[in-house]
Structure formats: C-alpha cells, structure tokens
Short mmCIF file of C-alpha atoms in Angstrom, two decimals:
data_model
loop_
_atom_site.label_atom_id
_atom_site.label_comp_id
_atom_site.label_asym_id
_atom_site.label_seq_id
_atom_site.Cartn_x
_atom_site.Cartn_y
_atom_site.Cartn_z
CA MET A 4 -27.96 -11.75 -22.77
CA GLU A 5 -27.91 -14.86 -20.74
CA LYS A 6 -28.71 -15.50 -17.09
CA ILE A 7 -26.49 -17.81 -15.09
CA THR A 8 -27.56 -19.05 -11.69
CA SER A 9 -25.22 -21.88 -10.81
CA ASN A 10 -21.60 -21.89 -9.74
CA GLN A 11 -21.42 -25.25 -11.65
CA ASN A 12 -22.02 -23.50 -14.99
CA SER A 13 -18.97 -24.08 -17.24
CA ARG A 14 -18.44 -20.25 -17.86
CA VAL A 15 -18.40 -19.65 -14.19
CA LYS A 16 -15.75 -22.34 -13.84
CA ASP A 17 -13.70 -20.61 -16.67
CA TRP A 18 -13.95 -17.25 -14.86
CA LYS A 19 -12.91 -18.81 -11.59
CA ARG A 20 -9.93 -20.48 -13.25
CA MET A 21 -8.73 -17.10 -14.55
CA GLN A 22 -7.85 -16.20 -10.92
CA THR A 23 -4.80 -18.43 -11.39
CA LYS A 24 -1.90 -17.75 -13.74
CA LYS A 25 -2.29 -21.25 -15.20
CA GLY A 26 -5.92 -20.49 -16.00
CA ARG A 27 -5.05 -17.15 -17.54
CA VAL A 28 -2.20 -18.57 -19.70
CA LYS A 29 -4.51 -21.41 -20.94
CA SER A 30 -7.39 -19.15 -21.84
CA GLY A 31 -5.38 -16.09 -22.84
CA GLN A 32 -7.93 -14.08 -20.87
CA TYR A 33 -8.34 -12.41 -17.50
CA VAL A 34 -11.11 -10.94 -15.35
CA ILE A 35 -11.35 -7.30 -14.30
CA GLU A 36 -13.83 -6.24 -11.69
CA GLY A 37 -15.43 -3.17 -10.10
CA TRP A 38 -17.08 -0.15 -11.69
CA HIS A 39 -13.96 1.99 -12.05
CA ILE A 40 -11.78 -0.48 -13.85
CA VAL A 41 -14.53 -1.79 -16.15
CA ASP A 42 -15.43 1.83 -16.94
CA GLU A 43 -11.71 2.53 -17.75
CA ALA A 44 -11.53 -0.42 -20.04
CA ILE A 45 -14.64 0.77 -21.95
CA ARG A 46 -13.35 4.37 -22.11
CA HIS A 47 -9.96 3.13 -23.46
CA ARG A 48 -11.73 1.04 -26.07
CA GLN A 49 -10.43 -2.25 -24.86
CA THR A 50 -12.13 -5.27 -26.49
CA ILE A 51 -14.47 -6.64 -23.89
CA LYS A 52 -15.21 -10.26 -24.61
CA GLU A 53 -17.65 -10.83 -21.83
CA LEU A 54 -19.49 -8.55 -19.37
CA MET A 55 -21.02 -9.93 -16.22
CA VAL A 56 -23.31 -7.95 -13.89
CA VAL A 57 -25.53 -8.97 -10.97
CA ASP A 58 -28.34 -6.53 -12.02
CA GLU A 59 -29.61 -5.90 -15.49
CA SER A 60 -30.07 -2.18 -14.62
CA TYR A 61 -26.23 -1.78 -14.40
CA LEU A 62 -26.03 -2.25 -18.15
CA GLY A 63 -27.23 1.27 -18.98
CA ALA A 64 -24.03 2.68 -17.52
CA LEU A 65 -21.83 0.24 -19.33
CA PRO A 66 -21.88 0.90 -23.05
CA VAL A 67 -20.31 -2.13 -24.68
CA ASP A 68 -20.26 -3.20 -28.33
CA ASP A 69 -22.67 -5.74 -29.88
CA THR A 70 -19.72 -8.17 -29.94
CA THR A 71 -19.55 -8.35 -26.18
CA GLN A 72 -21.40 -11.29 -24.63
CA VAL A 73 -23.46 -10.14 -21.63
CA PHE A 74 -24.34 -12.29 -18.62
CA ILE A 75 -26.57 -11.61 -15.67
CA ILE A 76 -25.13 -13.49 -12.66
CA THR A 77 -26.30 -14.06 -9.14
CA PRO A 78 -24.63 -12.37 -6.12
CA GLU A 79 -23.42 -15.89 -5.17
CA ILE A 80 -21.60 -16.31 -8.45
CA ALA A 81 -20.22 -12.76 -8.12
CA LYS A 82 -18.79 -13.75 -4.76
CA HIS A 83 -17.46 -17.01 -6.21
CA ILE A 84 -15.53 -15.39 -9.05
CA SER A 85 -14.43 -12.25 -7.21
CA SER A 86 -11.03 -11.69 -5.70
CA THR A 87 -12.55 -9.34 -3.09
CA GLU A 88 -14.72 -9.98 -0.03
CA THR A 89 -17.42 -7.50 -1.15
CA PRO A 90 -17.61 -7.63 -4.91
CA GLN A 91 -19.36 -4.71 -6.66
CA GLY A 92 -21.15 -7.06 -9.00
CA VAL A 93 -19.54 -5.82 -12.23
CA PHE A 94 -17.01 -7.93 -14.13
CA ALA A 95 -15.46 -8.14 -17.61
CA VAL A 96 -13.29 -10.63 -19.46
CA LEU A 97 -10.43 -9.27 -21.51
CA ASP A 98 -7.72 -10.87 -23.57
CA THR A 99 -4.32 -10.79 -21.81
CA GLN A 100 -2.00 -8.94 -24.05
CA ASP A 101 1.09 -10.96 -24.84
CA TYR A 102 3.61 -10.37 -22.07
CA HIS A 103 5.71 -8.03 -24.31
CA GLU A 104 8.93 -9.93 -23.92
CA LYS A 105 10.79 -8.20 -26.76
CA ILE A 106 12.75 -5.05 -25.91
CA PRO A 107 11.75 -2.29 -28.34
CA ASP A 108 14.42 -1.39 -30.94
CA GLU A 109 14.19 2.33 -30.16
CA LEU A 110 14.15 2.73 -26.40
CA GLN A 111 13.39 6.20 -25.07
CA GLY A 112 11.66 7.98 -22.20
CA ALA A 113 11.28 7.15 -18.52
CA TRP A 114 11.02 3.62 -17.23
CA LEU A 115 10.34 1.69 -14.05
CA LEU A 116 11.87 -1.79 -13.64
CA LEU A 117 10.53 -4.13 -11.00
CA ASP A 118 13.04 -6.52 -9.60
CA ASN A 119 11.43 -9.41 -7.62
CA ILE A 120 8.57 -7.27 -6.18
CA GLN A 121 6.35 -9.79 -4.54
CA ASP A 122 3.33 -8.14 -3.03
CA PRO A 123 0.63 -7.74 -5.74
CA GLY A 124 -0.77 -4.65 -3.98
CA ASN A 125 2.67 -3.01 -4.04
CA ILE A 126 3.10 -3.83 -7.70
CA GLY A 127 -0.29 -2.47 -8.69
CA THR A 128 0.29 0.68 -6.71
CA MET A 129 3.70 1.16 -8.27
CA VAL A 130 2.23 0.79 -11.79
CA ARG A 131 -0.45 3.34 -10.93
CA THR A 132 2.17 5.72 -9.52
CA ALA A 133 4.33 5.33 -12.61
CA ASP A 134 1.27 6.03 -14.68
CA ALA A 135 0.49 9.21 -12.73
CA ALA A 136 4.09 10.30 -13.09
CA GLY A 137 3.81 9.92 -16.81
CA LEU A 138 6.32 7.16 -17.39
CA ASP A 139 6.70 5.47 -20.77
CA GLY A 140 6.84 1.85 -19.70
CA ILE A 141 7.29 -0.68 -16.95
CA VAL A 142 9.23 -3.92 -16.98
CA PHE A 143 8.21 -6.77 -14.67
CA GLY A 144 11.48 -8.60 -13.90
CA LYS A 145 11.78 -12.07 -12.61
CA GLY A 146 10.21 -12.93 -9.27
CA SER A 147 7.64 -10.12 -9.63
CA ALA A 148 3.99 -11.00 -9.33
CA ASP A 149 2.10 -11.71 -12.59
CA ILE A 150 0.75 -8.65 -14.46
CA TYR A 151 -2.75 -10.20 -14.63
CA ASN A 152 -2.87 -11.39 -10.96
CA PRO A 153 -6.30 -10.20 -9.73
CA LYS A 154 -4.77 -8.14 -6.91
CA VAL A 155 -2.30 -6.50 -9.18
CA VAL A 156 -5.14 -5.76 -11.61
CA ARG A 157 -7.25 -4.27 -8.80
CA SER A 158 -4.55 -1.97 -7.44
CA MET A 159 -3.45 -0.85 -11.00
CA GLN A 160 -6.93 0.64 -11.40
CA GLY A 161 -6.79 0.45 -15.15
CA SER A 162 -3.25 1.76 -15.69
CA GLN A 163 -2.57 -1.27 -17.92
CA PHE A 164 -4.84 0.50 -20.56
CA HIS A 165 -2.62 3.60 -20.49
CA MET A 166 0.86 2.26 -20.63
CA LYS A 167 2.88 -0.71 -21.96
CA LEU A 168 3.80 -3.40 -19.44
CA PHE A 169 6.70 -5.63 -20.34
CA THR A 170 8.20 -8.73 -18.78
CA GLY A 171 11.82 -9.66 -19.12
CA ASP A 172 15.27 -10.01 -17.66
CA ILE A 173 16.25 -6.79 -16.01
CA LEU A 174 19.97 -7.22 -16.86
CA ASP A 175 19.07 -7.50 -20.57
CA TRP A 176 16.93 -4.32 -20.30
CA MET A 177 19.67 -2.40 -18.48
CA ALA A 178 22.17 -3.29 -21.25
CA ALA A 179 19.57 -1.98 -23.82
CA PHE A 180 19.09 1.29 -21.87
CA GLN A 181 22.87 1.79 -21.60
CA ASN A 182 23.15 1.16 -25.38
CA ALA A 183 20.46 3.77 -25.98
CA GLY A 184 22.29 6.27 -23.77
CA ILE A 185 19.63 6.24 -21.05
CA LYS A 186 20.93 6.49 -17.55
CA THR A 187 19.99 3.61 -15.13
CA TYR A 188 19.46 4.03 -11.40
CA GLY A 189 19.24 1.43 -8.60
CA THR A 190 18.16 1.92 -5.11
CA GLU A 191 20.13 0.70 -2.12
CA LEU A 192 21.23 1.54 1.43
CA ASN A 193 25.01 1.81 1.50
CA ASP A 194 28.03 3.95 1.11
CA GLN A 195 28.24 3.77 -2.67
CA ALA A 196 24.73 5.16 -2.99
CA VAL A 197 24.10 8.88 -3.27
CA SER A 198 21.06 10.83 -2.05
CA TYR A 199 18.15 10.76 -4.55
CA ASP A 200 17.85 14.54 -4.40
CA THR A 201 21.10 14.95 -6.27
CA VAL A 202 19.31 13.70 -9.38
CA LYS A 203 18.14 16.48 -11.70
CA PRO A 204 14.61 16.09 -13.27
CA THR A 205 14.92 14.47 -16.65
CA SER A 206 12.74 12.89 -19.31
CA GLN A 207 14.98 9.89 -19.91
CA PHE A 208 15.89 7.39 -17.16
CA ALA A 209 15.39 3.86 -16.02
CA LEU A 210 14.76 3.26 -12.28
CA VAL A 211 15.11 -0.24 -10.74
CA MET A 212 13.09 -0.92 -7.54
CA GLY A 213 13.77 -4.10 -5.61
CA ASN A 214 12.25 -6.74 -3.41
CA GLU A 215 10.43 -5.57 -0.27
CA GLY A 216 12.79 -7.34 2.11
CA ASN A 217 16.02 -7.72 0.26
CA GLY A 218 16.21 -4.76 -2.07
CA VAL A 219 17.61 -4.84 -5.60
CA ASP A 220 19.71 -7.87 -6.61
CA PRO A 221 23.39 -6.98 -6.08
CA GLU A 222 24.20 -8.17 -9.60
CA ILE A 223 21.85 -5.56 -10.95
CA LEU A 224 23.19 -2.83 -8.60
CA GLU A 225 26.71 -3.42 -9.90
CA LYS A 226 25.56 -2.65 -13.45
CA THR A 227 23.57 0.55 -12.89
CA ASP A 228 25.03 3.95 -13.69
CA GLN A 229 24.17 5.20 -10.20
CA ASN A 230 22.63 3.87 -7.07
CA LEU A 231 20.49 6.03 -4.89
CA TYR A 232 19.08 6.18 -1.37
CA ILE A 233 16.31 8.21 0.32
CA PRO A 234 17.69 9.79 3.46
CA MET A 235 15.49 8.96 6.49
CA LYS A 236 15.12 11.89 8.90
CA GLY A 237 13.14 9.88 11.52
CA GLU A 238 13.47 6.44 13.07
CA ALA A 239 11.65 4.15 10.63
CA GLU A 240 14.33 2.09 8.88
CA SER A 241 12.66 1.80 5.56
CA LEU A 242 9.79 2.97 3.38
CA ASN A 243 7.17 0.94 1.77
CA VAL A 244 8.47 0.21 -1.77
CA ALA A 245 5.47 1.84 -3.49
CA VAL A 246 5.90 4.98 -1.35
CA ALA A 247 9.67 5.09 -2.17
CA THR A 248 8.78 4.74 -5.88
CA GLY A 249 6.45 7.76 -5.65
CA ILE A 250 9.04 9.93 -3.92
CA LEU A 251 11.69 9.04 -6.51
CA LEU A 252 9.54 9.30 -9.61
CA PHE A 253 7.95 12.59 -8.69
CA LYS A 254 11.42 13.98 -8.02
CA PHE A 255 12.95 12.63 -11.24
CA VAL A 256 10.34 13.14 -13.97
CA LYS A 257 10.70 16.36 -15.80
CA MET B 65 6.98 -20.20 31.30
CA GLU B 66 3.77 -21.93 30.57
CA LYS B 67 2.73 -24.23 27.74
CA ILE B 68 -0.73 -23.70 26.16
CA THR B 69 -2.13 -26.28 23.77
CA SER B 70 -5.81 -25.46 23.52
CA ASN B 71 -7.67 -22.73 21.66
CA GLN B 72 -10.20 -22.98 24.54
CA ASN B 73 -7.66 -21.66 27.10
CA SER B 74 -8.88 -18.43 28.64
CA ARG B 75 -5.74 -16.54 27.71
CA VAL B 76 -5.97 -17.63 24.07
CA LYS B 77 -9.55 -16.28 24.20
CA ASP B 78 -8.25 -12.98 25.63
CA TRP B 79 -5.63 -12.66 22.79
CA LYS B 80 -8.24 -13.42 20.18
CA ARG B 81 -10.59 -10.78 21.59
CA MET B 82 -7.80 -8.19 21.27
CA GLN B 83 -8.26 -8.41 17.52
CA THR B 84 -11.40 -6.33 17.99
CA LYS B 85 -11.53 -2.72 19.19
CA LYS B 86 -14.07 -3.72 21.87
CA GLY B 87 -11.67 -6.32 23.13
CA ARG B 88 -8.84 -3.86 23.20
CA VAL B 89 -10.72 -1.14 24.93
CA LYS B 90 -11.94 -3.63 27.56
CA SER B 91 -8.45 -5.12 28.29
CA GLY B 92 -6.44 -1.97 27.62
CA GLN B 93 -4.04 -4.23 25.71
CA TYR B 94 -3.23 -5.20 22.15
CA VAL B 95 -1.18 -7.89 20.43
CA ILE B 96 1.78 -7.31 18.22
CA GLU B 97 3.22 -10.02 16.04
CA GLY B 98 6.18 -10.93 13.95
CA TRP B 99 9.89 -10.85 14.61
CA HIS B 100 10.54 -7.32 13.39
CA ILE B 101 7.84 -5.61 15.46
CA VAL B 102 8.41 -7.58 18.65
CA ASP B 103 12.13 -6.79 18.28
CA GLU B 104 11.36 -3.09 17.86
CA ALA B 105 9.21 -3.14 21.01
CA ILE B 106 12.07 -4.74 23.00
CA ARG B 107 14.69 -2.35 21.50
CA HIS B 108 12.44 0.65 22.42
CA ARG B 109 11.95 -0.64 25.98
CA GLN B 110 8.25 -1.04 25.74
CA THR B 111 6.72 -2.94 28.67
CA ILE B 112 5.92 -6.35 27.24
CA LYS B 113 3.24 -7.96 29.43
CA GLU B 114 3.16 -11.31 27.73
CA LEU B 115 5.38 -12.98 25.14
CA MET B 116 4.02 -15.93 23.07
CA VAL B 117 6.21 -18.08 20.89
CA VAL B 118 5.62 -21.41 19.11
CA ASP B 119 9.15 -22.65 19.78
CA GLU B 120 11.13 -22.32 23.01
CA SER B 121 14.33 -21.81 21.08
CA TYR B 122 12.96 -18.47 19.85
CA LEU B 123 13.37 -17.02 23.33
CA GLY B 124 17.17 -16.66 23.04
CA ALA B 125 16.65 -13.87 20.46
CA LEU B 126 14.00 -12.09 22.53
CA PRO B 127 15.56 -10.70 25.66
CA VAL B 128 12.52 -9.64 27.82
CA ASP B 129 12.45 -8.67 31.54
CA ASP B 130 11.64 -11.09 34.28
CA THR B 131 8.25 -9.36 34.62
CA THR B 132 7.12 -10.61 31.18
CA GLN B 133 5.00 -13.71 31.28
CA VAL B 134 6.20 -16.18 28.66
CA PHE B 135 3.99 -18.72 26.92
CA ILE B 136 4.83 -21.52 24.51
CA ILE B 137 1.89 -21.99 22.19
CA THR B 138 1.11 -24.43 19.45
CA PRO B 139 1.13 -23.49 15.69
CA GLU B 140 -2.65 -23.91 15.74
CA ILE B 141 -3.00 -21.29 18.48
CA ALA B 142 -0.56 -19.02 16.60
CA LYS B 143 -2.82 -19.32 13.53
CA HIS B 144 -5.94 -18.72 15.77
CA ILE B 145 -4.72 -15.47 17.29
CA SER B 146 -2.83 -14.17 14.22
CA SER B 147 -4.15 -11.54 11.83
CA THR B 148 -2.05 -13.02 9.03
CA GLU B 149 -2.41 -16.20 6.98
CA THR B 150 1.08 -17.32 7.75
CA PRO B 151 2.00 -16.18 11.27
CA GLN B 152 5.76 -16.12 12.23
CA GLY B 153 4.92 -17.64 15.66
CA VAL B 154 6.12 -14.66 17.73
CA PHE B 155 3.58 -12.45 19.52
CA ALA B 156 3.58 -10.02 22.38
CA VAL B 157 0.96 -8.25 24.46
CA LEU B 158 1.45 -4.58 25.15
CA ASP B 159 -0.73 -1.96 26.95
CA THR B 160 -2.50 0.29 24.56
CA GLN B 161 -1.35 3.80 25.39
CA ASP B 162 -4.26 6.12 26.11
CA TYR B 163 -5.49 7.52 22.82
CA HIS B 164 -3.79 10.86 23.54
CA GLU B 165 -6.93 12.97 23.12
CA LYS B 166 -5.56 16.10 24.65
CA ILE B 167 -3.89 18.67 22.30
CA PRO B 168 -0.48 19.52 23.71
CA ASP B 169 -0.23 23.09 25.18
CA GLU B 170 2.88 23.89 23.23
CA LEU B 171 2.49 22.66 19.68
CA GLN B 172 5.47 22.60 17.38
CA GLY B 173 7.08 20.71 14.60
CA ALA B 174 5.72 18.84 11.60
CA TRP B 175 2.46 16.95 11.81
CA LEU B 176 0.30 14.60 9.72
CA LEU B 177 -3.49 14.66 10.24
CA LEU B 178 -5.52 11.67 8.94
CA ASP B 179 -9.12 12.53 7.95
CA ASN B 180 -11.28 9.50 7.58
CA ILE B 181 -8.57 7.24 6.14
CA GLN B 182 -10.22 3.88 6.12
CA ASP B 183 -7.78 1.24 4.83
CA PRO B 184 -5.64 -0.04 7.76
CA GLY B 185 -2.82 -0.82 5.44
CA ASN B 186 -2.84 2.74 4.12
CA ILE B 187 -2.90 4.16 7.62
CA GLY B 188 -0.04 2.00 8.83
CA THR B 189 2.06 2.85 5.70
CA MET B 190 1.32 6.58 6.23
CA VAL B 191 2.49 6.40 9.88
CA ARG B 192 5.66 4.62 8.80
CA THR B 193 6.23 7.11 6.03
CA ALA B 194 5.77 10.05 8.49
CA ASP B 195 8.17 8.36 10.94
CA ALA B 196 10.78 7.93 8.14
CA ALA B 197 10.30 11.65 7.20
CA GLY B 198 10.96 12.63 10.78
CA LEU B 199 7.58 14.05 11.70
CA ASP B 200 6.72 14.98 15.30
CA GLY B 201 3.25 13.59 15.57
CA ILE B 202 0.19 12.13 13.88
CA VAL B 203 -3.48 12.82 14.60
CA PHE B 204 -6.03 10.06 13.81
CA GLY B 205 -9.18 12.03 12.91
CA LYS B 206 -12.68 10.70 12.99
CA GLY B 207 -13.52 7.88 10.60
CA SER B 208 -9.88 6.69 10.48
CA ALA B 209 -9.17 3.12 11.40
CA ASP B 210 -8.16 2.37 15.01
CA ILE B 211 -4.51 2.90 16.00
CA TYR B 212 -4.34 -0.65 17.45
CA ASN B 213 -6.23 -2.42 14.65
CA PRO B 214 -3.97 -5.47 13.92
CA LYS B 215 -3.53 -4.50 10.26
CA VAL B 216 -2.57 -0.91 11.21
CA VAL B 217 -0.13 -2.23 13.72
CA ARG B 218 1.43 -4.59 11.18
CA SER B 219 1.99 -2.01 8.58
CA MET B 220 3.30 0.58 11.08
CA GLN B 221 6.18 -1.85 11.70
CA GLY B 222 6.82 -0.37 15.13
CA SER B 223 6.53 3.32 14.35
CA GLN B 224 4.16 3.70 17.31
CA PHE B 225 7.24 3.21 19.51
CA HIS B 226 9.05 6.13 17.85
CA MET B 227 6.37 8.86 17.64
CA LYS B 228 3.27 9.95 19.45
CA LEU B 229 -0.02 9.05 17.90
CA PHE B 230 -3.06 11.22 18.85
CA THR B 231 -6.74 10.85 18.24
CA GLY B 232 -9.04 13.82 17.95
CA ASP B 233 -11.20 16.21 15.99
CA ILE B 234 -9.14 17.59 13.13
CA LEU B 235 -10.92 21.02 13.21
CA ASP B 236 -9.89 21.41 16.88
CA TRP B 237 -6.33 20.51 15.97
CA MET B 238 -6.29 22.90 13.04
CA ALA B 239 -7.41 25.77 15.27
CA ALA B 240 -4.64 24.88 17.66
CA PHE B 241 -1.97 24.82 14.86
CA GLN B 242 -3.22 28.20 13.66
CA ASN B 243 -2.95 29.59 17.23
CA ALA B 244 0.60 28.30 17.40
CA GLY B 245 1.48 30.01 14.05
CA ILE B 246 1.93 26.64 12.26
CA LYS B 247 0.71 26.63 8.69
CA THR B 248 -1.92 24.05 7.76
CA TYR B 249 -2.21 22.37 4.35
CA GLY B 250 -4.94 20.30 2.85
CA THR B 251 -4.93 18.28 -0.33
CA GLU B 252 -7.54 18.54 -3.05
CA LEU B 253 -8.02 18.55 -6.75
CA ASN B 254 -9.47 21.90 -7.80
CA ASP B 255 -8.83 25.40 -8.90
CA GLN B 256 -8.19 26.81 -5.46
CA ALA B 257 -5.39 24.35 -4.86
CA VAL B 258 -1.75 25.09 -5.85
CA SER B 259 0.91 22.67 -6.88
CA TYR B 260 2.71 21.11 -3.95
CA ASP B 261 6.11 22.00 -5.30
CA THR B 262 5.48 25.63 -4.57
CA VAL B 263 5.86 24.78 -0.84
CA LYS B 264 9.36 25.46 0.57
CA PRO B 265 10.81 22.84 2.86
CA THR B 266 10.11 23.76 6.50
CA SER B 267 10.28 22.27 9.95
CA GLN B 268 6.79 23.48 11.04
CA PHE B 269 3.62 22.44 9.21
CA ALA B 270 0.45 20.37 9.55
CA LEU B 271 -0.61 18.35 6.46
CA VAL B 272 -4.14 16.92 6.28
CA MET B 273 -4.64 13.77 4.10
CA GLY B 274 -8.13 12.63 3.33
CA ASN B 275 -10.35 9.64 2.61
CA GLU B 276 -9.25 7.28 -0.21
CA GLY B 277 -12.34 7.87 -2.24
CA ASN B 278 -13.68 11.28 -1.25
CA GLY B 279 -10.58 13.22 -0.17
CA VAL B 280 -10.40 15.68 2.70
CA ASP B 281 -13.74 16.86 4.20
CA PRO B 282 -14.72 20.15 2.55
CA GLU B 283 -15.29 21.75 5.93
CA ILE B 284 -11.64 21.15 6.75
CA LEU B 285 -10.40 22.29 3.37
CA GLU B 286 -12.14 25.62 3.95
CA LYS B 287 -10.18 26.22 7.18
CA THR B 288 -6.66 25.28 5.96
CA ASP B 289 -4.12 28.04 5.15
CA GLN B 290 -3.47 26.49 1.74
CA ASN B 291 -4.73 23.52 -0.29
CA LEU B 292 -2.36 21.68 -2.53
CA TYR B 293 -2.47 19.18 -5.39
CA ILE B 294 0.10 16.91 -6.97
CA PRO B 295 0.19 17.44 -10.74
CA MET B 296 -0.33 14.20 -12.73
CA LYS B 297 1.81 13.99 -15.80
CA GLY B 298 0.33 10.76 -17.03
CA GLU B 299 -3.18 9.30 -17.25
CA ALA B 300 -3.79 7.80 -13.85
CA GLU B 301 -6.34 10.02 -12.14
CA SER B 302 -5.11 9.69 -8.64
CA LEU B 303 -2.37 8.32 -6.44
CA ASN B 304 -2.66 5.89 -3.57
CA VAL B 305 -3.04 8.09 -0.43
CA ALA B 306 0.07 6.60 1.25
CA VAL B 307 2.16 7.25 -1.88
CA ALA B 308 0.86 10.83 -2.08
CA THR B 309 1.76 11.31 1.58
CA GLY B 310 5.25 10.21 0.90
CA ILE B 311 5.67 12.57 -2.09
CA LEU B 312 4.36 15.50 -0.01
CA LEU B 313 6.25 14.85 3.21
CA PHE B 314 9.66 14.22 1.56
CA LYS B 315 9.17 17.44 -0.33
CA PHE B 316 8.08 19.44 2.71
CA VAL B 317 10.28 18.28 5.58
CA LYS B 318 13.36 20.41 6.03
#
C-alpha cells in the first residue's frame, strides 16, 4: 500500500492520461470508478491491476487479490483523475480487452449493432439495456464512441464484464449474420419500414441502431432484411436512441 | 432590434439568472436554446418575449411576432448564458407557465407520475418519451428536478409545448386517479410485483416511476392498485429509468 499526495506523481499522470483514447491505447489500461462498478469488477473476477481509494477504511469492502497494487490518494487527486464532478473516491485500473475485431466463426444469438452513436451516455445506457435484455453481444460500429471512454464506462455500470463488446464494420457483420441465417433489422422512419410490433419475439436477431440525429446509414438500411419504426402516438417526433433500443429489445427478445 | 456586446449588460444578467430556479421564480420566465426547441416554440405559437441570436442572418428562419424583442448577442454572451458547452447561438425567453398545482376536476387518460427523479436528463427524456407515447399529462412529484431546469428543458426537446406538466403530491394525485376509476401502477422489484407484460394495453392509467437509486417511495407503492417489474433476462441489475419508462409506456398505451 502506498500513499500518494501529489497530482505531479507519475502514477497520477498515468491515470489522468487514461481518460483519453490515446492514453488508453498506449497503456492498454483504463480506469473504472465508483463503488458499484468496482464492486462488479471484483465480483466478476476481473484482474484489478491497481486500486485507488481516498480512505484506507474503504479497503475492507473491496476484497482484491494480493497481486493488486493499492494506493491511498487524496480527495484532490480523486477529483483530478475522476470523470465526474463528485467522485466517490474509489477507482481501479483494468486492462482494456482487445477490441475484439474478429467476427466469431459461429455466430448465434441476439445482437445489437451501434452505427455512429455519438453520445457516450447513450452508448453506455444502450449496452446496459442490451445486457438487461439478455443479448449475446454488441458491435461498436464506426463513429461510435470508444468502449473505454470514461462516460461510456460509467453508464455501462459494469455490463462490459457480462457480455462481449466488439468493434468493427457493420456491413461486414451484417454479411456474417446473413450467412449464419440470422435476420437483420434496421430502424428508420419511412414508407419501407414496418411497425416494430409486427416482429415476433425470437432468440436470434441483429438490430442496428443509428446516429442520434441522422439515424442509420442508408447503405446499411439497404442491406438489412427488414427496417422497422416505432409508431408515435403523441407529438414528439422522435425518441431518445437508448429508450428506442429498450422498447425494441424488450419486444424482440424471447 | 438591439445589439448587446457585454456580459455586464443588465439583460444578460437577467438571462443568466434564469438558469437558477430562484431566478426563474422571480422573473416568471425561462430561457430555451437551440434551433429545434426555439423552432418548436414558434410552431406551437408560444408567446416569445425575447429572441437572442448571435447572427442577424438567423432571423430569417425564425418568424416571430412584432411583439418579440430581438437581440443580437456576441458568441461570448451566448456562451455565458448557455447551459451547454457549445451553444448554437439561438435563444428565446418564454414565460414559465404556472406550475399547474391544481388537480383537474375531470381526470382522464394516461398519465406518468415522477417520484423523486433527480437527473434532469432522465426527466427530460421521460417527458419526451411520454409525449411520443401520446400520454395526457405528467406530474412532477416532490424531489423531482424543476420543470424549467435548463437541462430538463433541453432534453424535453419542446414536449412542454405539447402536453400539460403538473407539479404536486403524488399521494394526492393517486387518490384522485382512484376516485376517477383510473388504475394506478407502481414499479418495484419484489415478490408483490407482477411482470409488466401481464398489463393489457389501455387508454386510462397512471404509472409512477421512482428515484434512480431507491425506486418509488414505499408509501406510494402501498397505495397503488398494482406494482410491476420488468423481468431482466441478462445480468444487468437494473435499467435506466427513462429506458424502463419507454418499455412500460409503449407496452401499456392503447
């Protein structure tokens, strides 16, 4: 156990750098923060490289292995390395998994594909929703925020420990789903789309959700088996993309 | 039309003060910002007291009445009065409606009741979702963020122009719904709750959603006609409250 009291400490600088994608790629590590997520990481037996707390008494509730390096940091350092305004004072460093860029040979189950989803809070909420719905995997398509972005990590609330997160080209993935006989769905608002409640619950599908402002890339929509819309009964013109994902997944998943 | 170039201008100070509840209560006004929301306000014939833009050329796309006072402001002022990091440079001042504290004599339709929902982004998204689902009204219960909080306003995306937003004591409202023969539902995670998909779509109901961390107040849950839960098929322990609201409302509304 080591006490650190200065923002100028080289470890503190490393943690701070992990807030950026460049820093995460260079170190191969990322920071999680907050009681719930650190607790989830421990429960799911993730390898915790470093654990940082502002109060030694916190350690009793955080049963880590002997291999974990433990640091007591000051509230100022907590604030400095946190991505929130009011840090809880509990942090851990984990290895980033590789970005799982290879499409599995045997594709099956229910999948969510993210096309150019930009808001990290939306992405994290979508991952958590897909986790709650029991999906088998998620693909972060191009333009979508980074899996290990601190805001994505915060709103995923540990779902990355429960399910596999891939990155890749959505068109390649769609071709693979179609080869595997798994039906692909897009979401759009036009005449070719059909209402989502015509879809029967099933255990095998791939759903593409698109950019908050522009929706799913037209090139992708052309290649799906079916495009869907959610009928609006009121006056709002659109739903938040994470809310729409929840409505669709909880209707689809058998 | 008037040009304002200094943050020290008394109007700029008024607009800045409207970011706080105290300032809004004192002036009876609030600021909306961004093209989409200002456009919604114009389309829905809201009385726009003041319109502020950073570029005179914007005015062509913003057809306001002669009674609206128009101001050209600098990008620095826009940044100063904005609640976002990257303001679009289009703002308007509207009257806050009264907070609609009186329960209507003839209650009917489908309603969403917010019990102690704290995150303004969640609240705004829930209002927008309820609007999309075609609900008749929303009640902001105690502990919930203020209707005219800038972040609530931003994520409502103009839904306050489509539907009536009330504030009040949820227990009083529940009694009124029960008097009117409208079934009330709570959401919880325990043995007394039943799965939400047992509810048949209907045009009359009142759904209570609760605090992000603690759920609905137990005193409220005791008085509902039925409490519901959303079965989780995966490992995530909970859903974001706005996502859960979407899943429930799009299942319930006939």
